[in-house]
PDB file of C-alpha atoms in Angstrom:
ATOM      1  CA  UNK A 422       0.000   0.000   0.000  1.00  0.00           C
ATOM      2  CA  UNK A 423       2.008   2.974  -1.287  1.00  0.00           C
ATOM      3  CA  UNK A 424      -0.534   5.729  -0.488  1.00  0.00           C
ATOM      4  CA  UNK A 425      -0.117   8.762  -2.783  1.00  0.00           C
ATOM      5  CA  UNK A 426       2.798   8.627  -5.210  1.00  0.00           C
ATOM      6  CA  UNK A 427       4.051  11.711  -7.036  1.00  0.00           C
ATOM      7  CA  UNK A 428       6.569  11.822  -9.850  1.00  0.00           C
ATOM      8  CA  UNK A 429       8.976  13.380 -10.528  1.00  0.00           C
ATOM      9  CA  UNK A 430      10.377  14.613  -7.208  1.00  0.00           C
ATOM     10  CA  UNK A 431      12.359  17.434  -8.808  1.00  0.00           C
ATOM     11  CA  UNK A 432      12.215  19.154 -12.187  1.00  0.00           C
ATOM     12  CA  UNK A 433      13.715  22.213 -13.829  1.00  0.00           C
ATOM     13  CA  UNK A 434      11.791  23.668 -16.759  1.00  0.00           C
ATOM     14  CA  UNK A 435      12.590  26.446 -19.149  1.00  0.00           C
ATOM     15  CA  UNK A 436      10.049  29.216 -19.697  1.00  0.00           C
ATOM     16  CA  UNK A 437       7.434  28.091 -22.215  1.00  0.00           C
ATOM     17  CA  UNK A 438       8.057  24.369 -21.813  1.00  0.00           C
ATOM     18  CA  UNK A 439       5.313  21.948 -20.871  1.00  0.00           C
ATOM     19  CA  UNK A 440       5.205  19.057 -18.465  1.00  0.00           C
ATOM     20  CA  UNK A 441       2.876  16.748 -16.605  1.00  0.00           C
ATOM     21  CA  UNK A 442       3.136  16.074 -12.897  1.00  0.00           C
ATOM     22  CA  UNK A 443       1.950  12.568 -12.145  1.00  0.00           C
ATOM     23  CA  UNK A 444      -0.094  11.550  -9.114  1.00  0.00           C
ATOM     24  CA  UNK A 445      -1.390   8.083  -8.299  1.00  0.00           C
ATOM     25  CA  UNK A 446      -3.129   6.667  -5.234  1.00  0.00           C
ATOM     26  CA  UNK A 447      -3.905   3.057  -4.354  1.00  0.00           C
ATOM     27  CA  UNK A 448      -6.413   3.630  -1.550  1.00  0.00           C
ATOM     28  CA  UNK A 449      -9.505   3.729  -3.791  1.00  0.00           C
ATOM     29  CA  UNK A 450     -10.184   7.310  -2.715  1.00  0.00           C
ATOM     30  CA  UNK A 451     -12.795   9.178  -4.715  1.00  0.00           C
ATOM     31  CA  UNK A 452     -11.443  12.663  -4.012  1.00  0.00           C
ATOM     32  CA  UNK A 453      -8.103  13.930  -5.258  1.00  0.00           C
ATOM     33  CA  UNK A 454      -6.459  17.363  -5.094  1.00  0.00           C
ATOM     34  CA  UNK A 455      -3.550  19.372  -6.359  1.00  0.00           C
ATOM     35  CA  UNK A 456      -1.998  22.067  -4.158  1.00  0.00           C
ATOM     36  CA  UNK A 457       0.977  24.337  -4.642  1.00  0.00           C
ATOM     37  CA  UNK A 458       3.115  25.787  -1.879  1.00  0.00           C
ATOM     38  CA  UNK A 459       5.317  28.803  -2.351  1.00  0.00           C
ATOM     39  CA  UNK A 460       8.188  29.447   0.097  1.00  0.00           C
ATOM     40  CA  UNK A 461       6.972  30.408   3.577  1.00  0.00           C
ATOM     41  CA  UNK A 462       3.345  30.155   2.562  1.00  0.00           C
ATOM     42  CA  UNK A 463       0.485  27.756   3.154  1.00  0.00           C
ATOM     43  CA  UNK A 464      -0.871  25.430   0.504  1.00  0.00           C
ATOM     44  CA  UNK A 465      -3.173  26.784  -2.188  1.00  0.00           C
ATOM     45  CA  UNK A 466      -5.637  24.545  -4.028  1.00  0.00           C
ATOM     46  CA  UNK A 467      -5.169  24.386  -7.806  1.00  0.00           C
ATOM     47  CA  UNK A 468      -7.696  21.766  -8.938  1.00  0.00           C
ATOM     48  CA  UNK A 469      -9.637  18.962  -7.385  1.00  0.00           C
ATOM     49  CA  UNK A 470     -11.686  15.966  -8.490  1.00  0.00           C
ATOM     50  CA  UNK A 471     -14.568  14.155  -6.802  1.00  0.00           C
ATOM     51  CA  UNK A 472     -14.366  11.113  -9.064  1.00  0.00           C
ATOM     52  CA  UNK A 473     -13.310   9.803 -12.443  1.00  0.00           C
ATOM     53  CA  UNK A 474     -14.362  12.202 -15.185  1.00  0.00           C
ATOM     54  CA  UNK A 475     -15.161  15.057 -12.780  1.00  0.00           C
ATOM     55  CA  UNK A 476     -12.789  17.930 -12.071  1.00  0.00           C
ATOM     56  CA  UNK A 477     -13.193  21.480 -10.791  1.00  0.00           C
ATOM     57  CA  UNK A 478     -11.099  24.577 -10.245  1.00  0.00           C
ATOM     58  CA  UNK A 479      -9.636  25.530  -6.917  1.00  0.00           C
ATOM     59  CA  UNK A 480      -8.207  28.846  -5.758  1.00  0.00           C
ATOM     60  CA  UNK A 481      -5.319  29.195  -8.262  1.00  0.00           C
ATOM     61  CA  UNK A 482      -6.142  27.219 -11.468  1.00  0.00           C
ATOM     62  CA  UNK A 483      -4.687  29.574 -14.095  1.00  0.00           C
ATOM     63  CA  UNK A 484      -1.863  28.021 -16.098  1.00  0.00           C
ATOM     64  CA  UNK A 485      -2.803  24.450 -15.201  1.00  0.00           C
ATOM     65  CA  UNK A 486      -5.007  21.674 -16.507  1.00  0.00           C
ATOM     66  CA  UNK A 487      -6.067  18.355 -15.043  1.00  0.00           C
ATOM     67  CA  UNK A 488      -7.833  15.192 -16.092  1.00  0.00           C
ATOM     68  CA  UNK A 489      -9.217  12.230 -14.153  1.00  0.00           C
ATOM     69  CA  UNK A 490      -9.766   9.237 -16.391  1.00  0.00           C
ATOM     70  CA  UNK A 491      -9.386   6.676 -13.586  1.00  0.00           C
ATOM     71  CA  UNK A 492      -9.934   6.641  -9.836  1.00  0.00           C
ATOM     72  CA  UNK A 493      -6.235   6.074  -9.257  1.00  0.00           C
ATOM     73  CA  UNK A 494      -4.614   8.812 -11.362  1.00  0.00           C
ATOM     74  CA  UNK A 495      -4.856  12.589 -11.329  1.00  0.00           C
ATOM     75  CA  UNK A 496      -2.176  14.224 -13.505  1.00  0.00           C
ATOM     76  CA  UNK A 497      -1.523  17.980 -13.470  1.00  0.00           C
ATOM     77  CA  UNK A 498      -0.485  19.595 -16.751  1.00  0.00           C
ATOM     78  CA  UNK A 499       1.530  22.801 -17.157  1.00  0.00           C
ATOM     79  CA  UNK A 500       1.242  23.959 -20.761  1.00  0.00           C
ATOM     80  CA  UNK A 501       3.461  27.052 -20.924  1.00  0.00           C
ATOM     81  CA  UNK A 502       5.695  27.179 -17.879  1.00  0.00           C
ATOM     82  CA  UNK A 503       6.278  30.587 -16.292  1.00  0.00           C
ATOM     83  CA  UNK A 504       8.630  31.608 -13.448  1.00  0.00           C
ATOM     84  CA  UNK A 505       5.557  32.263 -11.274  1.00  0.00           C
ATOM     85  CA  UNK A 506       4.893  28.522 -11.348  1.00  0.00           C
ATOM     86  CA  UNK A 507       8.098  27.790  -9.463  1.00  0.00           C
ATOM     87  CA  UNK A 508       6.765  26.038  -6.395  1.00  0.00           C
ATOM     88  CA  UNK A 509       6.368  22.749  -4.580  1.00  0.00           C
ATOM     89  CA  UNK A 510       3.357  20.811  -5.801  1.00  0.00           C
ATOM     90  CA  UNK A 511       1.479  18.392  -3.573  1.00  0.00           C
ATOM     91  CA  UNK A 512      -1.115  15.878  -4.604  1.00  0.00           C
ATOM     92  CA  UNK A 513      -3.549  14.520  -2.029  1.00  0.00           C
ATOM     93  CA  UNK A 514      -6.488  12.165  -1.825  1.00  0.00           C
ATOM     94  CA  UNK A 515      -9.313  11.509   0.603  1.00  0.00           C
ATOM     95  CA  UNK A 516     -12.312   9.251   0.919  1.00  0.00           C
ATOM     96  CA  UNK A 517     -15.632  10.815   0.084  1.00  0.00           C
ATOM     97  CA  UNK A 518     -17.923  12.104   2.761  1.00  0.00           C
ATOM     98  CA  UNK A 519     -19.202   9.241   4.865  1.00  0.00           C
ATOM     99  CA  UNK A 520     -20.737   9.922   8.263  1.00  0.00           C
ATOM    100  CA  UNK A 521     -20.382   7.529  11.129  1.00  0.00           C
ATOM    101  CA  UNK A 522     -23.090   6.799  13.610  1.00  0.00           C
ATOM    102  CA  UNK A 523     -21.270   8.872  16.230  1.00  0.00           C
ATOM    103  CA  UNK A 524     -21.646  11.935  14.057  1.00  0.00           C
ATOM    104  CA  UNK A 525     -17.923  12.340  13.503  1.00  0.00           C
ATOM    105  CA  UNK A 526     -16.000  11.762  10.308  1.00  0.00           C
ATOM    106  CA  UNK A 527     -13.023   9.535  10.291  1.00  0.00           C
ATOM    107  CA  UNK A 528     -11.086  10.615   7.266  1.00  0.00           C
ATOM    108  CA  UNK A 529      -8.203  12.905   6.628  1.00  0.00           C
ATOM    109  CA  UNK A 530      -6.231  13.772   3.558  1.00  0.00           C
ATOM    110  CA  UNK A 531      -3.253  11.651   2.511  1.00  0.00           C
ATOM    111  CA  UNK A 532      -0.589  13.742   0.836  1.00  0.00           C
ATOM    112  CA  UNK A 533       2.168  12.761  -1.543  1.00  0.00           C
ATOM    113  CA  UNK A 534       5.776  13.745  -0.908  1.00  0.00           C
ATOM    114  CA  UNK A 535       5.684  16.610  -3.394  1.00  0.00           C
ATOM    115  CA  UNK A 536       7.285  17.712  -6.654  1.00  0.00           C
ATOM    116  CA  UNK A 537       9.723  20.606  -6.463  1.00  0.00           C
ATOM    117  CA  UNK A 538       9.467  22.553  -9.748  1.00  0.00           C
ATOM    118  CA  UNK A 539      11.748  25.377 -10.834  1.00  0.00           C
ATOM    119  CA  UNK A 540      11.023  27.401 -13.974  1.00  0.00           C
ATOM    120  CA  UNK A 541      13.990  29.353 -15.339  1.00  0.00           C
TER     121      UNK A 541
ATOM    122  CA  UNK B 580     -15.226  27.995   5.354  1.00  0.00           C
ATOM    123  CA  UNK B 581     -14.403  30.053   8.441  1.00  0.00           C
ATOM    124  CA  UNK B 582     -11.048  31.775   8.729  1.00  0.00           C
ATOM    125  CA  UNK B 583      -8.513  30.808  11.407  1.00  0.00           C
ATOM    126  CA  UNK B 584      -5.839  32.786  13.260  1.00  0.00           C
ATOM    127  CA  UNK B 585      -2.710  31.149  14.641  1.00  0.00           C
ATOM    128  CA  UNK B 586       0.493  32.565  16.144  1.00  0.00           C
ATOM    129  CA  UNK B 587       3.281  32.452  13.564  1.00  0.00           C
ATOM    130  CA  UNK B 588       5.742  30.642  15.831  1.00  0.00           C
ATOM    131  CA  UNK B 589       6.117  28.908  19.194  1.00  0.00           C
ATOM    132  CA  UNK B 590       8.923  27.212  21.103  1.00  0.00           C
ATOM    133  CA  UNK B 591       8.659  24.215  23.395  1.00  0.00           C
ATOM    134  CA  UNK B 592      11.149  22.269  25.496  1.00  0.00           C
ATOM    135  CA  UNK B 593      11.489  18.591  24.677  1.00  0.00           C
ATOM    136  CA  UNK B 594       9.392  16.411  26.974  1.00  0.00           C
ATOM    137  CA  UNK B 595       7.016  19.229  27.850  1.00  0.00           C
ATOM    138  CA  UNK B 596       3.496  19.663  26.522  1.00  0.00           C
ATOM    139  CA  UNK B 597       3.115  21.844  23.464  1.00  0.00           C
ATOM    140  CA  UNK B 598      -0.134  23.798  23.405  1.00  0.00           C
ATOM    141  CA  UNK B 599      -0.930  25.345  20.033  1.00  0.00           C
ATOM    142  CA  UNK B 600      -3.847  27.797  19.980  1.00  0.00           C
ATOM    143  CA  UNK B 601      -6.194  28.599  17.133  1.00  0.00           C
ATOM    144  CA  UNK B 602      -8.921  31.219  16.910  1.00  0.00           C
ATOM    145  CA  UNK B 603     -11.918  30.605  14.660  1.00  0.00           C
ATOM    146  CA  UNK B 604     -14.443  33.130  15.912  1.00  0.00           C
ATOM    147  CA  UNK B 605     -16.646  32.936  12.776  1.00  0.00           C
ATOM    148  CA  UNK B 606     -17.051  29.162  12.857  1.00  0.00           C
ATOM    149  CA  UNK B 607     -20.547  27.964  12.087  1.00  0.00           C
ATOM    150  CA  UNK B 608     -22.449  25.066  13.591  1.00  0.00           C
ATOM    151  CA  UNK B 609     -21.658  22.508  10.906  1.00  0.00           C
ATOM    152  CA  UNK B 610     -17.942  23.272  10.616  1.00  0.00           C
ATOM    153  CA  UNK B 611     -15.254  20.972  11.952  1.00  0.00           C
ATOM    154  CA  UNK B 612     -11.827  21.900  13.273  1.00  0.00           C
ATOM    155  CA  UNK B 613      -8.970  20.021  11.621  1.00  0.00           C
ATOM    156  CA  UNK B 614      -5.266  20.003  12.471  1.00  0.00           C
ATOM    157  CA  UNK B 615      -2.470  19.050  10.105  1.00  0.00           C
ATOM    158  CA  UNK B 616       1.274  19.395  10.373  1.00  0.00           C
ATOM    159  CA  UNK B 617       4.044  19.704   7.827  1.00  0.00           C
ATOM    160  CA  UNK B 618       7.516  18.547   8.755  1.00  0.00           C
ATOM    161  CA  UNK B 619      10.221  20.330   6.794  1.00  0.00           C
ATOM    162  CA  UNK B 620       9.083  20.204   3.148  1.00  0.00           C
ATOM    163  CA  UNK B 621       7.133  16.964   3.326  1.00  0.00           C
ATOM    164  CA  UNK B 622       3.450  16.644   2.495  1.00  0.00           C
ATOM    165  CA  UNK B 623       1.139  17.703   5.348  1.00  0.00           C
ATOM    166  CA  UNK B 624       0.108  14.984   7.786  1.00  0.00           C
ATOM    167  CA  UNK B 625      -3.341  14.667   9.338  1.00  0.00           C
ATOM    168  CA  UNK B 626      -3.299  14.895  13.150  1.00  0.00           C
ATOM    169  CA  UNK B 627      -6.810  15.146  14.542  1.00  0.00           C
ATOM    170  CA  UNK B 628     -10.198  16.745  14.043  1.00  0.00           C
ATOM    171  CA  UNK B 629     -13.311  17.532  16.080  1.00  0.00           C
ATOM    172  CA  UNK B 630     -16.701  19.212  16.018  1.00  0.00           C
ATOM    173  CA  UNK B 631     -17.482  20.286  19.578  1.00  0.00           C
ATOM    174  CA  UNK B 632     -16.283  17.580  21.923  1.00  0.00           C
ATOM    175  CA  UNK B 633     -12.683  17.254  22.989  1.00  0.00           C
ATOM    176  CA  UNK B 634     -10.854  14.569  21.042  1.00  0.00           C
ATOM    177  CA  UNK B 635      -7.771  12.472  21.721  1.00  0.00           C
ATOM    178  CA  UNK B 636      -5.815  10.049  19.583  1.00  0.00           C
ATOM    179  CA  UNK B 637      -2.349   8.536  19.620  1.00  0.00           C
ATOM    180  CA  UNK B 638      -0.795  11.735  18.308  1.00  0.00           C
ATOM    181  CA  UNK B 639      -2.496  14.570  20.154  1.00  0.00           C
ATOM    182  CA  UNK B 640      -5.490  15.997  21.993  1.00  0.00           C
ATOM    183  CA  UNK B 641      -7.849  18.648  20.694  1.00  0.00           C
ATOM    184  CA  UNK B 642      -9.612  20.957  23.122  1.00  0.00           C
ATOM    185  CA  UNK B 643     -12.471  23.013  21.655  1.00  0.00           C
ATOM    186  CA  UNK B 644     -13.997  25.782  23.781  1.00  0.00           C
ATOM    187  CA  UNK B 645     -17.674  25.589  24.609  1.00  0.00           C
ATOM    188  CA  UNK B 646     -18.534  28.463  22.257  1.00  0.00           C
ATOM    189  CA  UNK B 647     -16.332  26.775  19.589  1.00  0.00           C
ATOM    190  CA  UNK B 648     -14.603  30.061  18.781  1.00  0.00           C
ATOM    191  CA  UNK B 649     -11.168  28.728  19.606  1.00  0.00           C
ATOM    192  CA  UNK B 650      -9.326  25.469  20.043  1.00  0.00           C
ATOM    193  CA  UNK B 651      -5.999  24.150  21.296  1.00  0.00           C
ATOM    194  CA  UNK B 652      -3.941  21.302  19.942  1.00  0.00           C
ATOM    195  CA  UNK B 653      -1.944  19.578  22.657  1.00  0.00           C
ATOM    196  CA  UNK B 654       1.112  17.447  22.031  1.00  0.00           C
ATOM    197  CA  UNK B 655       1.511  15.923  25.514  1.00  0.00           C
ATOM    198  CA  UNK B 656       5.237  15.142  25.425  1.00  0.00           C
ATOM    199  CA  UNK B 657       6.850  17.034  22.572  1.00  0.00           C
ATOM    200  CA  UNK B 658       9.940  15.573  20.936  1.00  0.00           C
ATOM    201  CA  UNK B 659      12.420  17.049  18.494  1.00  0.00           C
ATOM    202  CA  UNK B 660      10.580  15.201  15.726  1.00  0.00           C
ATOM    203  CA  UNK B 661       7.472  17.291  16.445  1.00  0.00           C
ATOM    204  CA  UNK B 662       9.217  20.380  15.075  1.00  0.00           C
ATOM    205  CA  UNK B 663       6.948  21.349  12.176  1.00  0.00           C
ATOM    206  CA  UNK B 664       4.417  23.851  10.882  1.00  0.00           C
ATOM    207  CA  UNK B 665       0.985  23.154  12.377  1.00  0.00           C
ATOM    208  CA  UNK B 666      -2.135  24.146  10.461  1.00  0.00           C
ATOM    209  CA  UNK B 667      -5.545  24.692  12.019  1.00  0.00           C
ATOM    210  CA  UNK B 668      -8.321  24.425   9.424  1.00  0.00           C
ATOM    211  CA  UNK B 669     -12.055  24.887   9.749  1.00  0.00           C
ATOM    212  CA  UNK B 670     -14.392  23.378   7.193  1.00  0.00           C
ATOM    213  CA  UNK B 671     -17.834  21.998   6.643  1.00  0.00           C
ATOM    214  CA  UNK B 672     -19.012  18.938   4.771  1.00  0.00           C
ATOM    215  CA  UNK B 673     -21.843  20.463   2.818  1.00  0.00           C
ATOM    216  CA  UNK B 674     -20.306  19.534  -0.492  1.00  0.00           C
ATOM    217  CA  UNK B 675     -17.514  20.837  -2.709  1.00  0.00           C
ATOM    218  CA  UNK B 676     -15.207  17.874  -2.592  1.00  0.00           C
ATOM    219  CA  UNK B 677     -14.106  18.242   1.015  1.00  0.00           C
ATOM    220  CA  UNK B 678     -11.601  20.943   0.136  1.00  0.00           C
ATOM    221  CA  UNK B 679      -9.192  22.153   2.820  1.00  0.00           C
ATOM    222  CA  UNK B 680      -8.020  25.767   2.922  1.00  0.00           C
ATOM    223  CA  UNK B 681      -4.579  26.159   4.498  1.00  0.00           C
ATOM    224  CA  UNK B 682      -3.385  29.325   6.229  1.00  0.00           C
ATOM    225  CA  UNK B 683       0.241  30.005   7.130  1.00  0.00           C
ATOM    226  CA  UNK B 684       0.125  27.940  10.336  1.00  0.00           C
ATOM    227  CA  UNK B 685       2.305  27.958  13.468  1.00  0.00           C
ATOM    228  CA  UNK B 686       5.972  27.014  13.258  1.00  0.00           C
ATOM    229  CA  UNK B 687       6.617  24.903  16.367  1.00  0.00           C
ATOM    230  CA  UNK B 688      10.237  24.493  17.362  1.00  0.00           C
ATOM    231  CA  UNK B 689      10.982  21.838  19.945  1.00  0.00           C
ATOM    232  CA  UNK B 690      14.346  22.302  21.631  1.00  0.00           C
ATOM    233  CA  UNK B 691      16.487  20.367  24.099  1.00  0.00           C
TER     234      UNK B 691
END
């Protein structure tokens, strides 16, 4: 059980290049997310998905695209890399909302280890 | 989702309890309090969450005030490995893919 796997761990891109950040989870989670984290800042949501074939924008979607063809995979695409996209990118997954009889919810996010991207 | 306020940094001696406060004065009745931490540059790690009752698990305890406008995360016996940024997040489950909104958190430094 690997959890959430992100590849690559590091990448340097030139301005205008494209790349895809890969994210895969083996926990059968319905929900998946992409966040970016700039130095000294909290995480900002880029895109998220509530299931295969369904994606939606988060707080900072400009310059990115996503797709969700399977439950397991949620790749993030950068089409024309810009220096402002230099950041650490985290993928995460979570089970869908499921209440317990006690009224509390037992899930939390599982995060990947991140991809450190530099655009020069 | 309600906004949270946390001190930017705190220090704690190893072996002592670390008490991390969080204000969420605009929290509504259906919003939960979640705590995550991020060690160095790793992905954030779930710690604990609660609605209105105090909660305890193997990692920490969560104390929520009766009016729910603030909470405290307690690490009972802090170790050097607990040095991390701790995020307090408030959110509801009324839809929207269970998104979490992260602030800038509290940098906890545990020292000898």
